[in-house]
JSON list of C-alpha atoms in Angstrom, two decimals:
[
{"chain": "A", "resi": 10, "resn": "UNK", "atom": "CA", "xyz": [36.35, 47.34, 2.74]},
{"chain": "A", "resi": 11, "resn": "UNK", "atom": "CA", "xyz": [38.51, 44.58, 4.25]},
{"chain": "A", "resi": 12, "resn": "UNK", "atom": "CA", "xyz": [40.80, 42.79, 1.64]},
{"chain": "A", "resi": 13, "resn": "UNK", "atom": "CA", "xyz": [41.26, 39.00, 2.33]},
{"chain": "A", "resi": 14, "resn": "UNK", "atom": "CA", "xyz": [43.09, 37.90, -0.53]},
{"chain": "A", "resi": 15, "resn": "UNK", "atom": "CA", "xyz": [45.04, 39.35, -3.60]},
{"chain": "A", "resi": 16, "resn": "UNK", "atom": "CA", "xyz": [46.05, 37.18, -6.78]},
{"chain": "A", "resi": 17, "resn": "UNK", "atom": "CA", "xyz": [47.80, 38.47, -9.53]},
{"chain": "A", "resi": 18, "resn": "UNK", "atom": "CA", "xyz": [49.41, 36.19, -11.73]},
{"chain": "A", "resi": 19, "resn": "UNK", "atom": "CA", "xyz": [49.34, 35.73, -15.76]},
{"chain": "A", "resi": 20, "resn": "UNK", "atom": "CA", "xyz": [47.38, 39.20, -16.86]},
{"chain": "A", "resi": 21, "resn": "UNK", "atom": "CA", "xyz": [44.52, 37.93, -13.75]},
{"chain": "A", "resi": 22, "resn": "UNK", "atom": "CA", "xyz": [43.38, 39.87, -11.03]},
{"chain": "A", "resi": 23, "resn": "UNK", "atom": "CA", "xyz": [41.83, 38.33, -8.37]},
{"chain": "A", "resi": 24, "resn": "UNK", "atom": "CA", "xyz": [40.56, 39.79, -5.16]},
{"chain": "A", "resi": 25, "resn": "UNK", "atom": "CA", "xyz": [38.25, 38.07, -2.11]},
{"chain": "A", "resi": 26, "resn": "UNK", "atom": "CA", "xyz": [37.11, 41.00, 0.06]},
{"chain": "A", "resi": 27, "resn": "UNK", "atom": "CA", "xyz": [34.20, 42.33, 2.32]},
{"chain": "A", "resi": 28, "resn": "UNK", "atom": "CA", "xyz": [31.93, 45.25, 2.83]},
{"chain": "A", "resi": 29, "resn": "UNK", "atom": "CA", "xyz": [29.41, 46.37, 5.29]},
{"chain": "A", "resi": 30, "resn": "UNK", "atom": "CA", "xyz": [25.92, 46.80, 3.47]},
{"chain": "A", "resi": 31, "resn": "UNK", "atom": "CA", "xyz": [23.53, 49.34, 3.79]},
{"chain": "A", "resi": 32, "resn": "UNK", "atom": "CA", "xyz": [21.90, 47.40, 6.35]},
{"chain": "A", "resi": 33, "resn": "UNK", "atom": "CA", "xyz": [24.53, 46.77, 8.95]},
{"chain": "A", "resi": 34, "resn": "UNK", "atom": "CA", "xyz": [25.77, 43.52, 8.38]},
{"chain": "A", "resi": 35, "resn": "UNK", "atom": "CA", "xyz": [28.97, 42.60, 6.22]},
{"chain": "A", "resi": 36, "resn": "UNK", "atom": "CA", "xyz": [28.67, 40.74, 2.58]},
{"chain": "A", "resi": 37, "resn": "UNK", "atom": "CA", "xyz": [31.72, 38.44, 1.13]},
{"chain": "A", "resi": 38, "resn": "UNK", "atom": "CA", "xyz": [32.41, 39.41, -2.34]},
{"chain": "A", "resi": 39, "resn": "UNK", "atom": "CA", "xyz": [35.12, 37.84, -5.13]},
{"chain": "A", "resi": 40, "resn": "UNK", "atom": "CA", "xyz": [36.41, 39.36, -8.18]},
{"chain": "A", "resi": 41, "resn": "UNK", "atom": "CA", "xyz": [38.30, 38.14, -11.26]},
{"chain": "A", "resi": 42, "resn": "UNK", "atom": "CA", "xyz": [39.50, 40.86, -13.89]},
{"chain": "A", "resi": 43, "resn": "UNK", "atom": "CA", "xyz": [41.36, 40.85, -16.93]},
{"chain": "A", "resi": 44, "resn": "UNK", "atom": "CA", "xyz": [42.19, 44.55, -17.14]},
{"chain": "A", "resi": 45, "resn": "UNK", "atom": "CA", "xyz": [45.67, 46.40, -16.52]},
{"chain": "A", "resi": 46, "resn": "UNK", "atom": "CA", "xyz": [46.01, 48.20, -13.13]},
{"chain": "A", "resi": 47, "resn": "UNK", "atom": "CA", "xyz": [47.97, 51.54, -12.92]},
{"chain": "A", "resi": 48, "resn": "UNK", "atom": "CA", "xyz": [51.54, 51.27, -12.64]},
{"chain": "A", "resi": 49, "resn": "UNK", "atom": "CA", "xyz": [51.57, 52.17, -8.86]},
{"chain": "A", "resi": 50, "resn": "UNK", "atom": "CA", "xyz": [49.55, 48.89, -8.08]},
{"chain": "A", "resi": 51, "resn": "UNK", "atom": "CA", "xyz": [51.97, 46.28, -9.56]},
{"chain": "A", "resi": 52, "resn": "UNK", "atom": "CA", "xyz": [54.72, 48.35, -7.64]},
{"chain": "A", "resi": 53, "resn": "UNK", "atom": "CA", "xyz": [53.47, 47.24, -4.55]},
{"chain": "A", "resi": 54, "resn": "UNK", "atom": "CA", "xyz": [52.56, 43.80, -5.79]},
{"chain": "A", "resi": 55, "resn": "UNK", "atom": "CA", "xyz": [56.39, 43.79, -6.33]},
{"chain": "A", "resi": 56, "resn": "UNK", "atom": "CA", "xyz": [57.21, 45.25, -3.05]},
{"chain": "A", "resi": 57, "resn": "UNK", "atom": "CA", "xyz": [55.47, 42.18, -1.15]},
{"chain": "A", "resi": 58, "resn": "UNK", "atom": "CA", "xyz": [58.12, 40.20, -2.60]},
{"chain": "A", "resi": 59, "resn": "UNK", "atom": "CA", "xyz": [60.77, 41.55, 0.30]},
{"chain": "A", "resi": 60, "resn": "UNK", "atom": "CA", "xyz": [58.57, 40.03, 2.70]},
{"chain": "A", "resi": 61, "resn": "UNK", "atom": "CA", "xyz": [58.48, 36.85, 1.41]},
{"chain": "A", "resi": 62, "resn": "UNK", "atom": "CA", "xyz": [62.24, 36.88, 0.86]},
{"chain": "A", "resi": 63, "resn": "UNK", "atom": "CA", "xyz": [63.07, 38.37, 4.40]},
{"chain": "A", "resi": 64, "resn": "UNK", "atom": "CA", "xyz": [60.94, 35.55, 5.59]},
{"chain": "A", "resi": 65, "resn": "UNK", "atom": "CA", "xyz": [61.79, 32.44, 4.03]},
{"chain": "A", "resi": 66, "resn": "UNK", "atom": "CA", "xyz": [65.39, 30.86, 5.28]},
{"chain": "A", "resi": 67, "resn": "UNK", "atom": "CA", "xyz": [66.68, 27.67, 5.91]},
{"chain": "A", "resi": 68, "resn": "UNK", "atom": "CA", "xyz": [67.94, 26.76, 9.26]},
{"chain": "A", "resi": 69, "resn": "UNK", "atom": "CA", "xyz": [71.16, 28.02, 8.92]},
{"chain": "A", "resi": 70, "resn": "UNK", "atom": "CA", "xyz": [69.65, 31.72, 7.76]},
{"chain": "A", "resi": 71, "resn": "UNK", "atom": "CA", "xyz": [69.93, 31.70, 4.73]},
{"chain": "A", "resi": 72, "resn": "UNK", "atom": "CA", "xyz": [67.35, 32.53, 2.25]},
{"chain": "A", "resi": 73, "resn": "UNK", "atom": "CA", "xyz": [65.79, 29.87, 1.14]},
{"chain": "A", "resi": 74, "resn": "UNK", "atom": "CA", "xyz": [65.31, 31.81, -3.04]},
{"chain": "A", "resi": 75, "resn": "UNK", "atom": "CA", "xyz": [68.69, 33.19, -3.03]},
{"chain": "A", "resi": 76, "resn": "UNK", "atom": "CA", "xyz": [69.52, 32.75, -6.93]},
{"chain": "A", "resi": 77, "resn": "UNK", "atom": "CA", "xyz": [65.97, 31.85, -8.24]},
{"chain": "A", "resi": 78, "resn": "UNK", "atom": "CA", "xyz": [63.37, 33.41, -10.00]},
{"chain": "A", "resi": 79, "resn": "UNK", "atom": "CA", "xyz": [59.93, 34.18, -7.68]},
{"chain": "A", "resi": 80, "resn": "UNK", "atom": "CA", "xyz": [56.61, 34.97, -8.85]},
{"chain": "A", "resi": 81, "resn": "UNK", "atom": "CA", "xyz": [54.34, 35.59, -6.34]},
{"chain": "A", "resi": 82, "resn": "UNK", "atom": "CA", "xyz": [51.09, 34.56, -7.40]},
{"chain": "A", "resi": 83, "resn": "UNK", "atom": "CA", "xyz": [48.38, 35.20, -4.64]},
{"chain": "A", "resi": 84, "resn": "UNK", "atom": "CA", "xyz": [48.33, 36.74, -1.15]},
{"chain": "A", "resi": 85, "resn": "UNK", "atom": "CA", "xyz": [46.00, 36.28, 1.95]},
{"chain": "A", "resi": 86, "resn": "UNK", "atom": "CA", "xyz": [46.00, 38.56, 4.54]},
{"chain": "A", "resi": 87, "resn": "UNK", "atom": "CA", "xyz": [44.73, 38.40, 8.59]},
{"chain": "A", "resi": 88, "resn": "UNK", "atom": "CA", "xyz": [44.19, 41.55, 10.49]},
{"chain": "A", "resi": 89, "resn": "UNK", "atom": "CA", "xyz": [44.39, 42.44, 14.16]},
{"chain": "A", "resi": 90, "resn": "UNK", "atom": "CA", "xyz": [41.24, 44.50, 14.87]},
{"chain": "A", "resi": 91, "resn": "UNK", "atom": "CA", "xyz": [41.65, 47.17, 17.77]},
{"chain": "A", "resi": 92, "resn": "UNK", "atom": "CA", "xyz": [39.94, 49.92, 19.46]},
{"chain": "A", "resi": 93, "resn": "UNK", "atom": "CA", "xyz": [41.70, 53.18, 18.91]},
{"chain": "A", "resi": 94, "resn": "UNK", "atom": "CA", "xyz": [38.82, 56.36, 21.04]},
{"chain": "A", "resi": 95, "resn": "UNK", "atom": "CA", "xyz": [35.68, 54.02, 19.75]},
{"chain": "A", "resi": 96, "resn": "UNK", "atom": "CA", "xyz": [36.58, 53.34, 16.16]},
{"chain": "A", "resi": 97, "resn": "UNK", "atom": "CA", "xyz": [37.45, 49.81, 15.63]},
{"chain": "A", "resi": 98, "resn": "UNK", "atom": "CA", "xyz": [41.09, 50.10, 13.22]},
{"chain": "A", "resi": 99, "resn": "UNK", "atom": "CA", "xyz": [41.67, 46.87, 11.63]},
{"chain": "A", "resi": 100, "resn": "UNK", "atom": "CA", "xyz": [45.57, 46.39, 10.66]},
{"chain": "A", "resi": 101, "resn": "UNK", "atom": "CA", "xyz": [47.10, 43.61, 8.78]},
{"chain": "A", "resi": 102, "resn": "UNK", "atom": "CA", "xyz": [49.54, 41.45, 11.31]},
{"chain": "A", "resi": 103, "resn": "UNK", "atom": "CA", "xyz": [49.82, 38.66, 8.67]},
{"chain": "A", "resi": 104, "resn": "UNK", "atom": "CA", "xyz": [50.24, 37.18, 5.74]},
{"chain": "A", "resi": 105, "resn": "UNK", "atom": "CA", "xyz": [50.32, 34.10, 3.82]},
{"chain": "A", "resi": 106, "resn": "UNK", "atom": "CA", "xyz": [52.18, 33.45, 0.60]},
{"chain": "A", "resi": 107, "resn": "UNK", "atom": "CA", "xyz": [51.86, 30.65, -2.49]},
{"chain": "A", "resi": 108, "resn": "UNK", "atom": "CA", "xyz": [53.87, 31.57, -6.37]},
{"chain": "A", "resi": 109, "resn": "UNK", "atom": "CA", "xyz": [56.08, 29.60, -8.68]},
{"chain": "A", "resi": 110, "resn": "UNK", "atom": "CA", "xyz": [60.12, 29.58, -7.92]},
{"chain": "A", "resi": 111, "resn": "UNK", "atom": "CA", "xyz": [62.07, 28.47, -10.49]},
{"chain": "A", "resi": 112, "resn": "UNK", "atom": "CA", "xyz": [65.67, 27.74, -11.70]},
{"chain": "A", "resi": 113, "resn": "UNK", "atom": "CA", "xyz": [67.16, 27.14, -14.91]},
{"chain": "A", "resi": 114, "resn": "UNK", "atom": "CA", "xyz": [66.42, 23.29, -14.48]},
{"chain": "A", "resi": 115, "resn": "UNK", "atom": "CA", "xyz": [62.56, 23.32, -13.06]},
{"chain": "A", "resi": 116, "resn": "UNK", "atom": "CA", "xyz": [60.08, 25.40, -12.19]},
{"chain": "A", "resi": 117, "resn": "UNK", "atom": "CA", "xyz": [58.43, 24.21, -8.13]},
{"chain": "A", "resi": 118, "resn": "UNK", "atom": "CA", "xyz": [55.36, 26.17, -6.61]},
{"chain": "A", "resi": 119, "resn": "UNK", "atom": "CA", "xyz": [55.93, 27.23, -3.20]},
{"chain": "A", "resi": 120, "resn": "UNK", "atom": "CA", "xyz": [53.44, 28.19, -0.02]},
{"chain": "A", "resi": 121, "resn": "UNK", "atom": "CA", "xyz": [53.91, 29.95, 3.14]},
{"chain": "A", "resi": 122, "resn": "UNK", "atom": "CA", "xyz": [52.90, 29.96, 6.77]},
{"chain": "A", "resi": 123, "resn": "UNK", "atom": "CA", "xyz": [51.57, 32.86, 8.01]},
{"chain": "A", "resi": 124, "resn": "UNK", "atom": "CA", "xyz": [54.65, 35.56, 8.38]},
{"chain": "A", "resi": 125, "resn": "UNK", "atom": "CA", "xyz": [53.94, 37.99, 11.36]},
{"chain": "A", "resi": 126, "resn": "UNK", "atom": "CA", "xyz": [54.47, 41.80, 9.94]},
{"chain": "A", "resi": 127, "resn": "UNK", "atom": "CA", "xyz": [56.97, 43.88, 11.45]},
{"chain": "A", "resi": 128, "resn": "UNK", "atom": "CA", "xyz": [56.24, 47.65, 11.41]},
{"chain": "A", "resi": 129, "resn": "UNK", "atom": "CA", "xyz": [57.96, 47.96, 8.21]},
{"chain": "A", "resi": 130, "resn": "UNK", "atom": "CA", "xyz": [55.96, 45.32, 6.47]},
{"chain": "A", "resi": 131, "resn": "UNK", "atom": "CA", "xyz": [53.03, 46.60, 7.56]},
{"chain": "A", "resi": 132, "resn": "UNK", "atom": "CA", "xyz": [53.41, 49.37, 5.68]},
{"chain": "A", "resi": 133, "resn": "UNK", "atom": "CA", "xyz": [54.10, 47.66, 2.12]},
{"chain": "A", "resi": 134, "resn": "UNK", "atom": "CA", "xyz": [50.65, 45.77, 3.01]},
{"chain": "A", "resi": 135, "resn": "UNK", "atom": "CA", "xyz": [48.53, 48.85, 3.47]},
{"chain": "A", "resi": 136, "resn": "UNK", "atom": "CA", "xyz": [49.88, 49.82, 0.22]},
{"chain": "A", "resi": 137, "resn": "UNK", "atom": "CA", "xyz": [49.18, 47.39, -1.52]},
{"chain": "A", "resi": 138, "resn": "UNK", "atom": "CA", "xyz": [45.29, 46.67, 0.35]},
{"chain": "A", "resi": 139, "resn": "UNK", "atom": "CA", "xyz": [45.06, 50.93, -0.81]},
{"chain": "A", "resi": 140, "resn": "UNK", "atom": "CA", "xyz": [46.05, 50.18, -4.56]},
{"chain": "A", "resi": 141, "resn": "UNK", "atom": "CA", "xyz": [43.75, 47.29, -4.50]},
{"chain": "A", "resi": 142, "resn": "UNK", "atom": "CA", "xyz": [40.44, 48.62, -3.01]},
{"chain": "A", "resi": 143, "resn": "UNK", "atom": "CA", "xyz": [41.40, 51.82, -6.03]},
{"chain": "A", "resi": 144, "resn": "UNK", "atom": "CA", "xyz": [41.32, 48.97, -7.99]},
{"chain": "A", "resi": 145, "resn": "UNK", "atom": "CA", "xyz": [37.94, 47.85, -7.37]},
{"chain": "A", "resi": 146, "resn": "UNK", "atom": "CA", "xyz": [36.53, 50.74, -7.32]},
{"chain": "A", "resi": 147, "resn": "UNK", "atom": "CA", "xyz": [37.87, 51.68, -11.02]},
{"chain": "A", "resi": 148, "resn": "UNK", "atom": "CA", "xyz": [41.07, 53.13, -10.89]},
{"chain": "A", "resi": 149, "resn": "UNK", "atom": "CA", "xyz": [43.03, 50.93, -13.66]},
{"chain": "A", "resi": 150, "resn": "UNK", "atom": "CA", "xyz": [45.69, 51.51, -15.95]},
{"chain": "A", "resi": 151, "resn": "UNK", "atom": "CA", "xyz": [43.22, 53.78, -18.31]},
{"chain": "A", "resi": 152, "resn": "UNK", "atom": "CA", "xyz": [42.86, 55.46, -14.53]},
{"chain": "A", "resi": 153, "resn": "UNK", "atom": "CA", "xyz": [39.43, 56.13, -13.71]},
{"chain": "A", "resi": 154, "resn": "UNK", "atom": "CA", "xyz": [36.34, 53.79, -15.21]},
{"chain": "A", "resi": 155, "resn": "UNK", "atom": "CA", "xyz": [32.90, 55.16, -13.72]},
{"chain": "A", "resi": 156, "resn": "UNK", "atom": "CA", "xyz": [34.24, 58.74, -14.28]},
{"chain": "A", "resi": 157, "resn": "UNK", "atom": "CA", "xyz": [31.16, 60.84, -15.05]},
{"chain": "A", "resi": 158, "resn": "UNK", "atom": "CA", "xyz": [31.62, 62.72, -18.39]},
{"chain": "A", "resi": 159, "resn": "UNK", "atom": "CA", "xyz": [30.19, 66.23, -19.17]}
]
């Protein structure tokens, strides 16, 4: 499964993502769901927020939110495919960024460029691409939906 965007804003999950199918070929898919995911998935939601603040400065350096209030909203992600002994391994090299940032006077929605991941950042995306694909496959905040029960 290869996650191409993650929203999660106002009790909403959404997710754009695609799968190979039985018959070889790869199928788009979108999702929309109004259910609580575990605690462990909104951690890492959270966690993208360092990227977006270690990214976004003005042209003196400094960051650009320093003293407001960000929501990130939605994420889209780009991978670099490679070939590592015949398997292709598909790693996320970039993101791009839209939410709300707001003061005590007003409330402005913001977008980014695409931000090239550093090794670190990487890691906080795979993360959160794991919690999400447990997400659609069932794991939520009541943990596991299409458990069979004896």
């Amino acid at each position: 499964m290869i996650i191409r965007k993650i929203s999660v804003f106002d009790g909403v999950q959404k997710f754009e993502y695609v799968k190979e199918i039985d018959t070889g070929g790869k199928c788009g898919y979108s999702m929309t769901v109004r259910e609580d995911g575990r605690e462990s998935f909104y951690n890492a939601w959270n966690d993208l927020q360092k990227i977006i603040d270690g990214h976004t400065t003005n042209a003196k350096d400094i960051p650009v939110f320093n003293g407001t209030t960000v929501i990130l909203k939605q994420i889209g992600i780009k991978y670099l495919e490679t070939n590592v002994q015949g398997k292709i391994m598909r790693i996320p090299s970039y993101i791009k960024a839209n939410g709300l940032v707001g003061t005590k006077q007003t409330t402005l929605k913001f977008e980014t460029g695409w931000i090239a991941l550093n090794e670190t950042e990487v890691i906080l995306v795979e993360i959160m691409i794991k919690e999400t694909a447990l997400f659609i496959k069932g794991r939520r905040a009541q943990e596991q939906l299409f458990e069979d029960v004896q």
